Amino acid sequence: MAGGHVALFPLPFQGHLSPALQLADALHGRGLAITVLHTTFNALDPAAHPEFGFVAVADGGMPDAKDGIGKILAMNDAMEESGCVRDALAALEPRPSCLVIDTSLPAAQKAATELGMPTVVLHTGSAAAIRLFRSYAMLHDKGYLPAQEHELDKPVKELAPIRVSDLFDPSKYPNPEMANRLLDTATEVTDNSSGVVINTFEALETPELEAIRSELAASGVGVFAIGPLHKLSAIGGAGSSLLEADRSCIEWLDAQAAGSVLYVSFGSVAPVSREDFEEVAWGLANSGRPFLWVVRRGLVIGSGAEDVELPEGFERAAEGRGKVVRWAPQQEVLGHRAVDGFWTHSGWNSTLEGICEGVPMLCRPLFGDQLANGRYVEEVWRTGALLAGKLERGKVAEAIARFMEGDDGAAMRERAKEL
């Protein structure tokens, strides 16, 4: 193409791959040639996107890493040691005008810098979460961190409406040094970039975007809200998913009454305990509401790559009202006339998709930026409610009833449609 050439290197996890490929598609639609660098871990299928060039880089096979942070750091160390990213970039013809990277890929930024190639950071989280993660020095200086049990409900006045319980606390991580290293890396990669693009939109996060722009102005780093990317690209969730969607759920939704179904999905990565899983299951079964529940392989801690076993008697109790699938075409589900509620882990892609489809959210954040996203959904955007505390099937059923039928739920629906 005559319009130029852009290379992208997304982090190889579902929540990062989807917006990166959607950005690539949007740029390609505007006349740019696209090359996607990808790892062998969670490798992309080039045949699914013949319009892009793909180059595999050695990632070291994620050696001896059992968790997400460990995998990311190990991958960077392996790529920097081998020089594979630099070699891959140097071999591209024509030379890309820039490399679009994730904040967790310092090895890629270093390789591009050595070649004199500018880097642009794609932030796949909310502007609110970015602002929060860039504030960890202040949070320690002000005594919010390490978090104390008796202060978890304390407001963080410098980052309203955030509370201490919404903070990712590295001291609670099995390896605090690794967690702090990843936070520091994200800040450094952003500060050393030529620009930052964020998968959000101005009307949703004006104060947060203005705060980030003000902070980065001294470094000459421009900040641009370019989302929602899933609405600007022809690549939907299915086109960028590492998991195969079960489309039988769409036929099932077609047979349900308008505005009757609660859609439940806790994302593609985070696991839940067996105890919580069973309380969710029986809460759904006892709620009396139709529901579509995504139970992917690996959802329950210890289940590995196997199908998760549903509680004995659950399918009989939910017969005629509930459908369980391994994975769903989420954007299509949220846009379906039958769906009127979304129980979510508050990952940013899911949150943004819920907002864009005008579907109110019942939020059960699990870790990281999900905590801040859930807080903003409840207190700033007012399009949902947090489901806090210990999960108990009776309370879960009551919460679903209030959410789907009560006055609070009606107000959330009105606000969601306004947004």
Tab-separated table of C-alpha atoms in Angstrom:
chain	number	residue	atom	x	y	z
A	1	MET	CA	0.000	0.000	0.000
A	2	ALA	CA	1.134	3.547	-0.710
A	3	GLY	CA	-0.171	4.912	2.569
A	4	GLY	CA	2.665	3.702	4.775
A	5	HIS	CA	3.499	0.776	7.014
A	6	VAL	CA	2.807	0.249	10.724
A	7	ALA	CA	4.001	-2.639	12.882
A	8	LEU	CA	2.167	-3.778	16.010
A	9	PHE	CA	3.300	-6.047	18.838
A	10	PRO	CA	0.384	-6.856	21.177
A	11	LEU	CA	0.692	-8.612	24.516
A	12	PRO	CA	-0.389	-12.242	23.911
A	13	PHE	CA	-3.480	-12.284	26.125
A	14	GLN	CA	-7.080	-12.054	24.900
A	15	GLY	CA	-7.851	-8.682	26.480
A	16	HIS	CA	-4.854	-7.137	24.706
A	17	LEU	CA	-4.981	-8.986	21.390
A	18	SER	CA	-8.559	-7.979	20.558
A	19	PRO	CA	-8.115	-4.176	20.697
A	20	ALA	CA	-4.709	-4.409	18.988
A	21	LEU	CA	-6.155	-6.298	16.027
A	22	GLN	CA	-9.120	-3.930	15.919
A	23	LEU	CA	-6.702	-0.980	15.768
A	24	ALA	CA	-4.736	-2.754	13.041
A	25	ASP	CA	-7.923	-3.239	11.036
A	26	ALA	CA	-8.930	0.411	11.452
A	27	LEU	CA	-5.487	1.551	10.248
A	28	HIS	CA	-5.541	-0.905	7.347
A	29	GLY	CA	-8.918	0.471	6.317
A	30	ARG	CA	-7.296	3.893	6.054
A	31	GLY	CA	-4.654	2.723	3.613
A	32	LEU	CA	-1.814	1.553	5.850
A	33	ALA	CA	0.025	-1.739	5.440
A	34	ILE	CA	0.085	-3.718	8.692
A	35	THR	CA	2.590	-6.175	10.120
A	36	VAL	CA	1.764	-7.919	13.397
A	37	LEU	CA	4.593	-9.336	15.483
A	38	HIS	CA	3.403	-12.194	17.658
A	39	THR	CA	4.737	-14.661	20.184
A	40	THR	CA	4.623	-18.440	20.065
A	41	PHE	CA	2.612	-18.313	23.307
A	42	ASN	CA	-1.073	-17.791	22.416
A	43	ALA	CA	0.021	-17.543	18.791
A	44	LEU	CA	-2.311	-15.811	16.352
A	45	ASP	CA	-3.566	-17.539	13.218
A	46	PRO	CA	-2.355	-15.572	10.164
A	47	ALA	CA	-5.005	-17.270	8.016
A	48	ALA	CA	-7.704	-15.463	10.025
A	49	HIS	CA	-6.325	-12.094	8.882
A	50	PRO	CA	-4.856	-12.445	5.379
A	51	GLU	CA	-4.810	-8.656	4.969
A	52	PHE	CA	-2.004	-8.367	7.562
A	53	GLY	CA	1.577	-9.559	7.521
A	54	PHE	CA	2.590	-11.712	10.495
A	55	VAL	CA	6.045	-12.297	11.944
A	56	ALA	CA	6.647	-14.758	14.784
A	57	VAL	CA	9.229	-13.880	17.435
A	58	ALA	CA	10.765	-16.260	19.965
A	59	ASP	CA	9.391	-15.642	23.449
A	60	GLY	CA	11.372	-18.232	25.374
A	61	GLY	CA	8.282	-20.358	25.900
A	62	MET	CA	7.376	-18.492	29.094
A	63	PRO	CA	10.010	-20.447	31.117
A	64	ASP	CA	9.176	-21.383	34.715
A	65	ALA	CA	6.375	-18.831	34.963
A	66	LYS	CA	3.103	-19.908	36.580
A	67	ASP	CA	1.254	-16.571	36.691
A	68	GLY	CA	0.510	-13.713	34.329
A	69	ILE	CA	3.066	-11.245	35.693
A	70	GLY	CA	5.789	-13.881	35.780
A	71	LYS	CA	5.024	-14.886	32.191
A	72	ILE	CA	5.219	-11.306	30.943
A	73	LEU	CA	8.530	-10.571	32.668
A	74	ALA	CA	10.057	-13.893	31.574
A	75	MET	CA	8.979	-13.245	27.987
A	76	ASN	CA	10.615	-9.804	27.969
A	77	ASP	CA	13.848	-11.144	29.429
A	78	ALA	CA	13.993	-13.910	26.814
A	79	MET	CA	13.289	-11.539	23.900
A	80	GLU	CA	15.846	-8.980	25.048
A	81	GLU	CA	18.527	-11.624	25.492
A	82	SER	CA	17.955	-13.147	22.055
A	83	GLY	CA	17.517	-9.871	20.153
A	84	CYS	CA	14.676	-11.482	18.200
A	85	VAL	CA	12.435	-8.395	18.155
A	86	ARG	CA	15.230	-6.180	16.844
A	87	ASP	CA	16.020	-8.711	14.122
A	88	ALA	CA	12.353	-9.002	13.143
A	89	LEU	CA	11.884	-5.226	12.931
A	90	ALA	CA	15.118	-4.710	10.995
A	91	ALA	CA	14.004	-7.231	8.379
A	92	LEU	CA	10.667	-5.544	7.632
A	93	GLU	CA	10.299	-3.930	4.207
A	94	PRO	CA	9.341	-1.220	3.784
A	95	ARG	CA	10.563	0.063	7.125
A	96	PRO	CA	7.584	0.722	9.450
A	97	SER	CA	6.989	4.335	10.406
A	98	CYS	CA	6.367	3.213	13.995
A	99	LEU	CA	5.869	0.236	16.283
A	100	VAL	CA	2.656	0.075	18.320
A	101	ILE	CA	3.285	-1.758	21.600
A	102	ASP	CA	1.749	-2.623	24.932
A	103	THR	CA	3.124	-1.023	28.093
A	104	SER	CA	4.255	-4.455	29.279
A	105	LEU	CA	6.695	-4.961	26.383
A	106	PRO	CA	9.830	-2.943	27.241
A	107	ALA	CA	11.965	-5.376	25.228
A	108	ALA	CA	10.068	-4.377	22.086
A	109	GLN	CA	10.479	-0.670	22.834
A	110	LYS	CA	14.214	-1.111	23.403
A	111	ALA	CA	14.564	-2.945	20.091
A	112	ALA	CA	12.687	-0.224	18.199
A	113	THR	CA	14.709	2.535	19.872
A	114	GLU	CA	17.974	0.854	18.843
A	115	LEU	CA	16.727	0.998	15.249
A	116	GLY	CA	15.611	4.636	15.536
A	117	MET	CA	11.967	3.607	15.172
A	118	PRO	CA	9.339	5.566	17.172
A	119	THR	CA	7.016	3.627	19.465
A	120	VAL	CA	3.358	4.356	20.125
A	121	VAL	CA	1.786	2.824	23.221
A	122	LEU	CA	-1.645	1.229	22.913
A	123	HIS	CA	-3.304	1.270	26.324
A	124	THR	CA	-5.983	-1.416	26.308
A	125	GLY	CA	-7.396	-0.374	29.700
A	126	SER	CA	-9.503	2.572	30.818
A	127	ALA	CA	-8.029	6.038	31.278
A	128	ALA	CA	-9.102	5.784	34.923
A	129	ALA	CA	-6.973	2.665	35.382
A	130	ILE	CA	-3.986	4.256	33.638
A	131	ARG	CA	-4.179	7.253	35.935
A	132	LEU	CA	-4.394	4.928	38.936
A	133	PHE	CA	-1.421	2.783	37.929
A	134	ARG	CA	0.686	5.893	37.319
A	135	SER	CA	-0.024	7.049	40.880
A	136	TYR	CA	1.636	4.280	42.873
A	137	ALA	CA	4.476	6.463	44.172
A	138	MET	CA	1.893	8.911	45.534
A	139	LEU	CA	-0.196	6.095	47.001
A	140	HIS	CA	2.810	4.862	48.972
A	141	ASP	CA	3.876	8.374	49.992
A	142	LYS	CA	0.371	9.159	51.286
A	143	GLY	CA	0.128	5.877	53.197
A	144	TYR	CA	-2.674	4.285	51.164
A	145	LEU	CA	-0.310	1.404	50.375
A	146	PRO	CA	0.453	-1.131	51.649
A	147	ALA	CA	-3.280	-1.450	52.278
A	148	GLN	CA	-4.442	-2.016	55.848
A	149	GLU	CA	-7.465	-4.224	56.521
A	150	HIS	CA	-9.241	-1.574	58.608
A	151	GLU	CA	-8.818	1.065	55.856
A	152	LEU	CA	-10.106	-0.857	52.831
A	153	ASP	CA	-13.243	1.306	52.565
A	154	LYS	CA	-11.234	4.536	52.885
A	155	PRO	CA	-11.629	6.917	49.904
A	156	VAL	CA	-8.479	7.834	47.985
A	157	LYS	CA	-9.309	11.543	47.798
A	158	GLU	CA	-6.646	12.244	45.170
A	159	LEU	CA	-8.242	9.683	42.821
A	160	ALA	CA	-11.974	9.906	43.558
A	161	PRO	CA	-14.055	7.724	43.497
A	162	ILE	CA	-11.343	5.099	44.103
A	163	ARG	CA	-11.159	3.454	47.524
A	164	VAL	CA	-8.257	1.582	49.084
A	165	SER	CA	-10.014	-1.719	48.337
A	166	ASP	CA	-9.846	-0.864	44.609
A	167	LEU	CA	-6.045	-0.647	44.579
A	168	PHE	CA	-3.763	-3.349	43.243
A	169	ASP	CA	-1.454	-3.884	46.209
A	170	PRO	CA	1.920	-5.363	45.163
A	171	SER	CA	2.668	-6.293	48.775
A	172	LYS	CA	-0.179	-8.842	48.641
A	173	TYR	CA	1.242	-10.472	45.509
A	174	PRO	CA	3.319	-13.683	45.971
A	175	ASN	CA	6.338	-11.834	44.542
A	176	PRO	CA	5.988	-8.092	45.333
A	177	GLU	CA	9.255	-7.269	43.571
A	178	MET	CA	7.948	-8.654	40.282
A	179	ALA	CA	4.638	-6.805	40.645
A	180	ASN	CA	6.414	-3.498	41.313
A	181	ARG	CA	8.730	-4.108	38.375
A	182	LEU	CA	5.763	-4.494	36.031
A	183	LEU	CA	4.157	-1.272	37.328
A	184	ASP	CA	7.428	0.639	36.911
A	185	THR	CA	7.865	-0.810	33.434
A	186	ALA	CA	4.432	0.396	32.300
A	187	THR	CA	5.220	3.950	33.409
A	188	GLU	CA	8.668	3.953	31.787
A	189	VAL	CA	7.420	2.553	28.478
A	190	THR	CA	4.675	5.191	28.353
A	191	ASP	CA	7.047	8.054	29.236
A	192	ASN	CA	9.567	6.943	26.593
A	193	SER	CA	7.026	6.633	23.790
A	194	SER	CA	6.220	9.080	21.007
A	195	GLY	CA	2.513	8.961	21.774
A	196	VAL	CA	-0.228	7.139	23.640
A	197	VAL	CA	-3.508	5.871	22.205
A	198	ILE	CA	-6.218	4.657	24.587
A	199	ASN	CA	-9.221	2.455	23.863
A	200	THR	CA	-11.762	4.849	25.358
A	201	PHE	CA	-13.731	7.913	24.269
A	202	GLU	CA	-13.741	11.534	25.372
A	203	ALA	CA	-17.353	11.722	26.515
A	204	LEU	CA	-16.802	8.837	28.925
A	205	GLU	CA	-13.498	9.784	30.584
A	206	THR	CA	-12.850	13.494	30.062
A	207	PRO	CA	-11.367	14.263	33.536
A	208	GLU	CA	-9.127	11.189	33.489
A	209	LEU	CA	-7.852	11.920	29.980
A	210	GLU	CA	-7.141	15.537	30.873
A	211	ALA	CA	-5.171	14.443	33.948
A	212	ILE	CA	-3.036	12.017	31.913
A	213	ARG	CA	-2.415	14.625	29.209
A	214	SER	CA	-1.346	17.162	31.802
A	215	GLU	CA	1.088	14.706	33.375
A	216	LEU	CA	2.665	13.657	30.062
A	217	ALA	CA	2.784	17.131	28.517
A	218	ALA	CA	6.230	17.846	29.975
A	219	SER	CA	7.596	14.770	28.207
A	220	GLY	CA	6.020	15.815	24.910
A	221	VAL	CA	3.941	12.637	24.754
A	222	GLY	CA	0.564	13.127	23.092
A	223	VAL	CA	-2.466	11.263	24.438
A	224	PHE	CA	-5.340	10.296	22.146
A	225	ALA	CA	-8.674	8.612	22.906
A	226	ILE	CA	-9.386	6.406	19.885
A	227	GLY	CA	-12.108	4.070	21.118
A	228	PRO	CA	-14.299	2.243	21.270
A	229	LEU	CA	-12.139	0.222	18.887
A	230	HIS	CA	-14.660	-2.594	18.515
A	231	LYS	CA	-17.059	-0.061	16.967
A	232	LEU	CA	-14.429	1.333	14.567
A	233	SER	CA	-13.259	-1.988	13.173
A	234	ALA	CA	-14.811	-4.731	11.082
A	235	ILE	CA	-13.031	-7.248	13.329
A	236	GLY	CA	-15.446	-8.195	16.072
A	237	GLY	CA	-14.746	-10.271	19.134
A	238	ALA	CA	-14.990	-13.522	17.174
A	239	GLY	CA	-12.405	-12.334	14.653
A	240	SER	CA	-9.800	-11.729	17.348
A	241	SER	CA	-10.696	-14.423	19.865
A	242	LEU	CA	-8.335	-17.160	20.987
A	243	LEU	CA	-11.406	-19.206	21.969
A	244	GLU	CA	-14.080	-20.606	19.667
A	245	ALA	CA	-17.533	-19.211	20.343
A	246	ASP	CA	-20.536	-21.511	20.671
A	247	ARG	CA	-23.064	-19.879	18.371
A	248	SER	CA	-25.910	-22.067	19.591
A	249	CYS	CA	-26.383	-19.453	22.298
A	250	ILE	CA	-27.637	-16.969	19.684
A	251	GLU	CA	-30.366	-19.392	18.621
A	252	TRP	CA	-31.236	-19.847	22.288
A	253	LEU	CA	-31.432	-16.069	22.789
A	254	ASP	CA	-33.683	-15.775	19.742
A	255	ALA	CA	-36.226	-17.927	21.584
A	256	GLN	CA	-36.192	-15.769	24.744
A	257	ALA	CA	-38.440	-12.807	25.534
A	258	ALA	CA	-37.069	-9.324	24.906
A	259	GLY	CA	-35.204	-7.858	27.870
A	260	SER	CA	-35.375	-11.041	29.927
A	261	VAL	CA	-31.882	-12.581	29.964
A	262	LEU	CA	-28.926	-12.033	32.288
A	263	TYR	CA	-25.629	-12.691	30.482
A	264	VAL	CA	-22.803	-13.912	32.749
A	265	SER	CA	-19.118	-13.989	31.785
A	266	PHE	CA	-15.975	-13.582	33.869
A	267	GLY	CA	-13.537	-13.095	30.999
A	268	SER	CA	-10.846	-15.182	29.357
A	269	VAL	CA	-8.091	-15.288	31.991
A	270	ALA	CA	-8.984	-14.945	35.676
A	271	PRO	CA	-10.045	-18.111	37.540
A	272	VAL	CA	-12.475	-18.338	40.450
A	273	SER	CA	-12.536	-20.702	43.415
A	274	ARG	CA	-14.698	-23.820	43.309
A	275	GLU	CA	-16.674	-22.438	46.252
A	276	ASP	CA	-17.459	-19.162	44.459
A	277	PHE	CA	-18.294	-21.044	41.262
A	278	GLU	CA	-20.895	-23.169	43.036
A	279	GLU	CA	-22.454	-20.156	44.787
A	280	VAL	CA	-22.747	-18.385	41.421
A	281	ALA	CA	-24.304	-21.501	39.882
A	282	TRP	CA	-26.941	-21.919	42.562
A	283	GLY	CA	-27.580	-18.184	42.743
A	284	LEU	CA	-28.392	-18.228	39.030
A	285	ALA	CA	-30.506	-21.365	39.325
A	286	ASN	CA	-32.461	-19.950	42.273
A	287	SER	CA	-32.944	-16.475	40.786
A	288	GLY	CA	-35.869	-17.490	38.610
A	289	ARG	CA	-34.409	-15.465	35.723
A	290	PRO	CA	-33.312	-16.704	32.298
A	291	PHE	CA	-29.518	-16.616	32.018
A	292	LEU	CA	-26.709	-17.324	29.577
A	293	TRP	CA	-23.516	-18.309	31.419
A	294	VAL	CA	-20.030	-18.627	29.921
A	295	VAL	CA	-18.126	-21.404	31.698
A	296	ARG	CA	-14.832	-21.625	29.835
A	297	ARG	CA	-12.217	-24.278	30.373
A	298	GLY	CA	-9.947	-23.257	33.231
A	299	LEU	CA	-12.539	-20.970	34.843
A	300	VAL	CA	-12.280	-22.788	38.176
A	301	ILE	CA	-8.938	-22.856	39.971
A	302	GLY	CA	-7.326	-26.257	39.498
A	303	SER	CA	-9.451	-27.278	36.506
A	304	GLY	CA	-6.599	-26.741	34.048
A	305	ALA	CA	-7.589	-27.110	30.400
A	306	GLU	CA	-10.507	-29.403	31.165
A	307	ASP	CA	-14.216	-28.639	31.048
A	308	VAL	CA	-15.508	-27.387	34.386
A	309	GLU	CA	-17.909	-29.762	36.099
A	310	LEU	CA	-21.218	-28.129	36.971
A	311	PRO	CA	-22.692	-28.758	40.444
A	312	GLU	CA	-24.783	-31.898	40.745
A	313	GLY	CA	-28.444	-31.065	40.167
A	314	PHE	CA	-27.725	-27.616	38.696
A	315	GLU	CA	-28.753	-28.413	35.132
A	316	ARG	CA	-32.019	-29.922	36.317
A	317	ALA	CA	-32.745	-26.889	38.521
A	318	ALA	CA	-32.034	-24.452	35.672
A	319	GLU	CA	-33.702	-26.473	32.927
A	320	GLY	CA	-35.716	-24.326	30.555
A	321	ARG	CA	-34.242	-21.055	31.866
A	322	GLY	CA	-30.481	-21.331	31.641
A	323	LYS	CA	-27.903	-22.056	28.974
A	324	VAL	CA	-24.215	-22.739	29.639
A	325	VAL	CA	-21.546	-22.434	26.914
A	326	ARG	CA	-17.743	-22.588	26.885
A	327	TRP	CA	-17.474	-19.255	25.074
A	328	ALA	CA	-19.873	-16.786	23.487
A	329	PRO	CA	-19.712	-14.137	20.737
A	330	GLN	CA	-19.955	-11.440	23.387
A	331	GLN	CA	-20.546	-8.340	21.276
A	332	GLU	CA	-23.385	-10.083	19.458
A	333	VAL	CA	-24.823	-11.349	22.736
A	334	LEU	CA	-24.776	-7.910	24.371
A	335	GLY	CA	-26.481	-6.403	21.343
A	336	HIS	CA	-29.244	-9.023	21.321
A	337	ARG	CA	-32.783	-7.848	22.114
A	338	ALA	CA	-33.203	-10.594	24.757
A	339	VAL	CA	-30.254	-9.470	26.917
A	340	ASP	CA	-31.000	-6.881	29.580
A	341	GLY	CA	-28.191	-7.397	32.093
A	342	PHE	CA	-24.500	-8.321	32.147
A	343	TRP	CA	-22.786	-9.929	35.145
A	344	THR	CA	-19.134	-9.188	34.421
A	345	HIS	CA	-15.637	-9.360	35.906
A	346	SER	CA	-15.252	-5.707	34.816
A	347	GLY	CA	-12.402	-6.239	32.376
A	348	TRP	CA	-12.122	-3.117	30.235
A	349	ASN	CA	-13.141	-4.683	26.916
A	350	SER	CA	-16.253	-6.160	28.528
A	351	THR	CA	-17.046	-2.907	30.338
A	352	LEU	CA	-16.719	-0.873	27.154
A	353	GLU	CA	-18.847	-3.327	25.187
A	354	GLY	CA	-21.544	-3.230	27.869
A	355	ILE	CA	-21.561	0.572	27.867
A	356	CYS	CA	-21.707	0.760	24.074
A	357	GLU	CA	-24.671	-1.623	23.888
A	358	GLY	CA	-26.525	0.154	26.698
A	359	VAL	CA	-26.595	-2.960	28.899
A	360	PRO	CA	-26.407	-2.391	32.680
A	361	MET	CA	-23.726	-4.345	34.538
A	362	LEU	CA	-23.545	-6.342	37.731
A	363	CYS	CA	-19.844	-6.047	38.560
A	364	ARG	CA	-17.724	-8.627	40.344
A	365	PRO	CA	-14.113	-7.455	39.750
A	366	LEU	CA	-11.427	-10.085	40.287
A	367	PHE	CA	-8.055	-8.320	40.080
A	368	GLY	CA	-5.984	-5.467	38.643
A	369	ASP	CA	-7.744	-2.690	36.739
A	370	GLN	CA	-11.075	-4.501	37.049
A	371	LEU	CA	-11.434	-3.096	40.570
A	372	ALA	CA	-11.257	0.510	39.358
A	373	ASN	CA	-13.517	-0.225	36.381
A	374	GLY	CA	-16.215	-1.651	38.642
A	375	ARG	CA	-16.037	1.368	40.940
A	376	TYR	CA	-16.443	3.772	38.002
A	377	VAL	CA	-19.377	1.772	36.617
A	378	GLU	CA	-21.205	2.099	39.931
A	379	GLU	CA	-20.287	5.610	41.085
A	380	VAL	CA	-19.302	7.677	38.022
A	381	TRP	CA	-21.068	6.271	34.973
A	382	ARG	CA	-23.896	4.827	37.096
A	383	THR	CA	-24.574	2.031	34.611
A	384	GLY	CA	-24.256	-0.834	37.061
A	385	ALA	CA	-23.717	-2.027	40.603
A	386	LEU	CA	-20.900	-3.751	42.450
A	387	LEU	CA	-21.563	-7.197	43.867
A	388	ALA	CA	-19.231	-7.047	46.857
A	389	GLY	CA	-18.500	-9.317	49.787
A	390	LYS	CA	-18.609	-13.074	50.109
A	391	LEU	CA	-20.660	-14.836	47.460
A	392	GLU	CA	-23.604	-16.718	48.951
A	393	ARG	CA	-26.248	-18.291	46.718
A	394	GLY	CA	-29.173	-16.676	48.534
A	395	LYS	CA	-27.647	-13.204	48.356
A	396	VAL	CA	-26.658	-13.781	44.733
A	397	ALA	CA	-30.247	-14.680	43.801
A	398	GLU	CA	-31.549	-11.603	45.645
A	399	ALA	CA	-28.986	-9.337	43.956
A	400	ILE	CA	-29.967	-10.655	40.528
A	401	ALA	CA	-33.657	-10.028	41.252
A	402	ARG	CA	-32.979	-6.435	42.376
A	403	PHE	CA	-30.720	-5.819	39.414
A	404	MET	CA	-33.067	-7.233	36.782
A	405	GLU	CA	-36.399	-6.112	38.243
A	406	GLY	CA	-35.946	-3.405	40.905
A	407	ASP	CA	-36.040	0.396	40.708
A	408	ASP	CA	-32.240	0.632	40.952
A	409	GLY	CA	-31.899	-1.644	37.958
A	410	ALA	CA	-34.369	0.475	35.993
A	411	ALA	CA	-32.346	3.619	36.710
A	412	MET	CA	-29.155	1.885	35.553
A	413	ARG	CA	-30.848	0.854	32.310
A	414	GLU	CA	-31.935	4.418	31.634
A	415	ARG	CA	-28.431	5.736	32.269
A	416	ALA	CA	-26.859	2.968	30.148
A	417	LYS	CA	-29.082	3.885	27.220
A	418	GLU	CA	-28.139	7.566	27.631
A	419	LEU	CA	-24.446	6.713	27.408
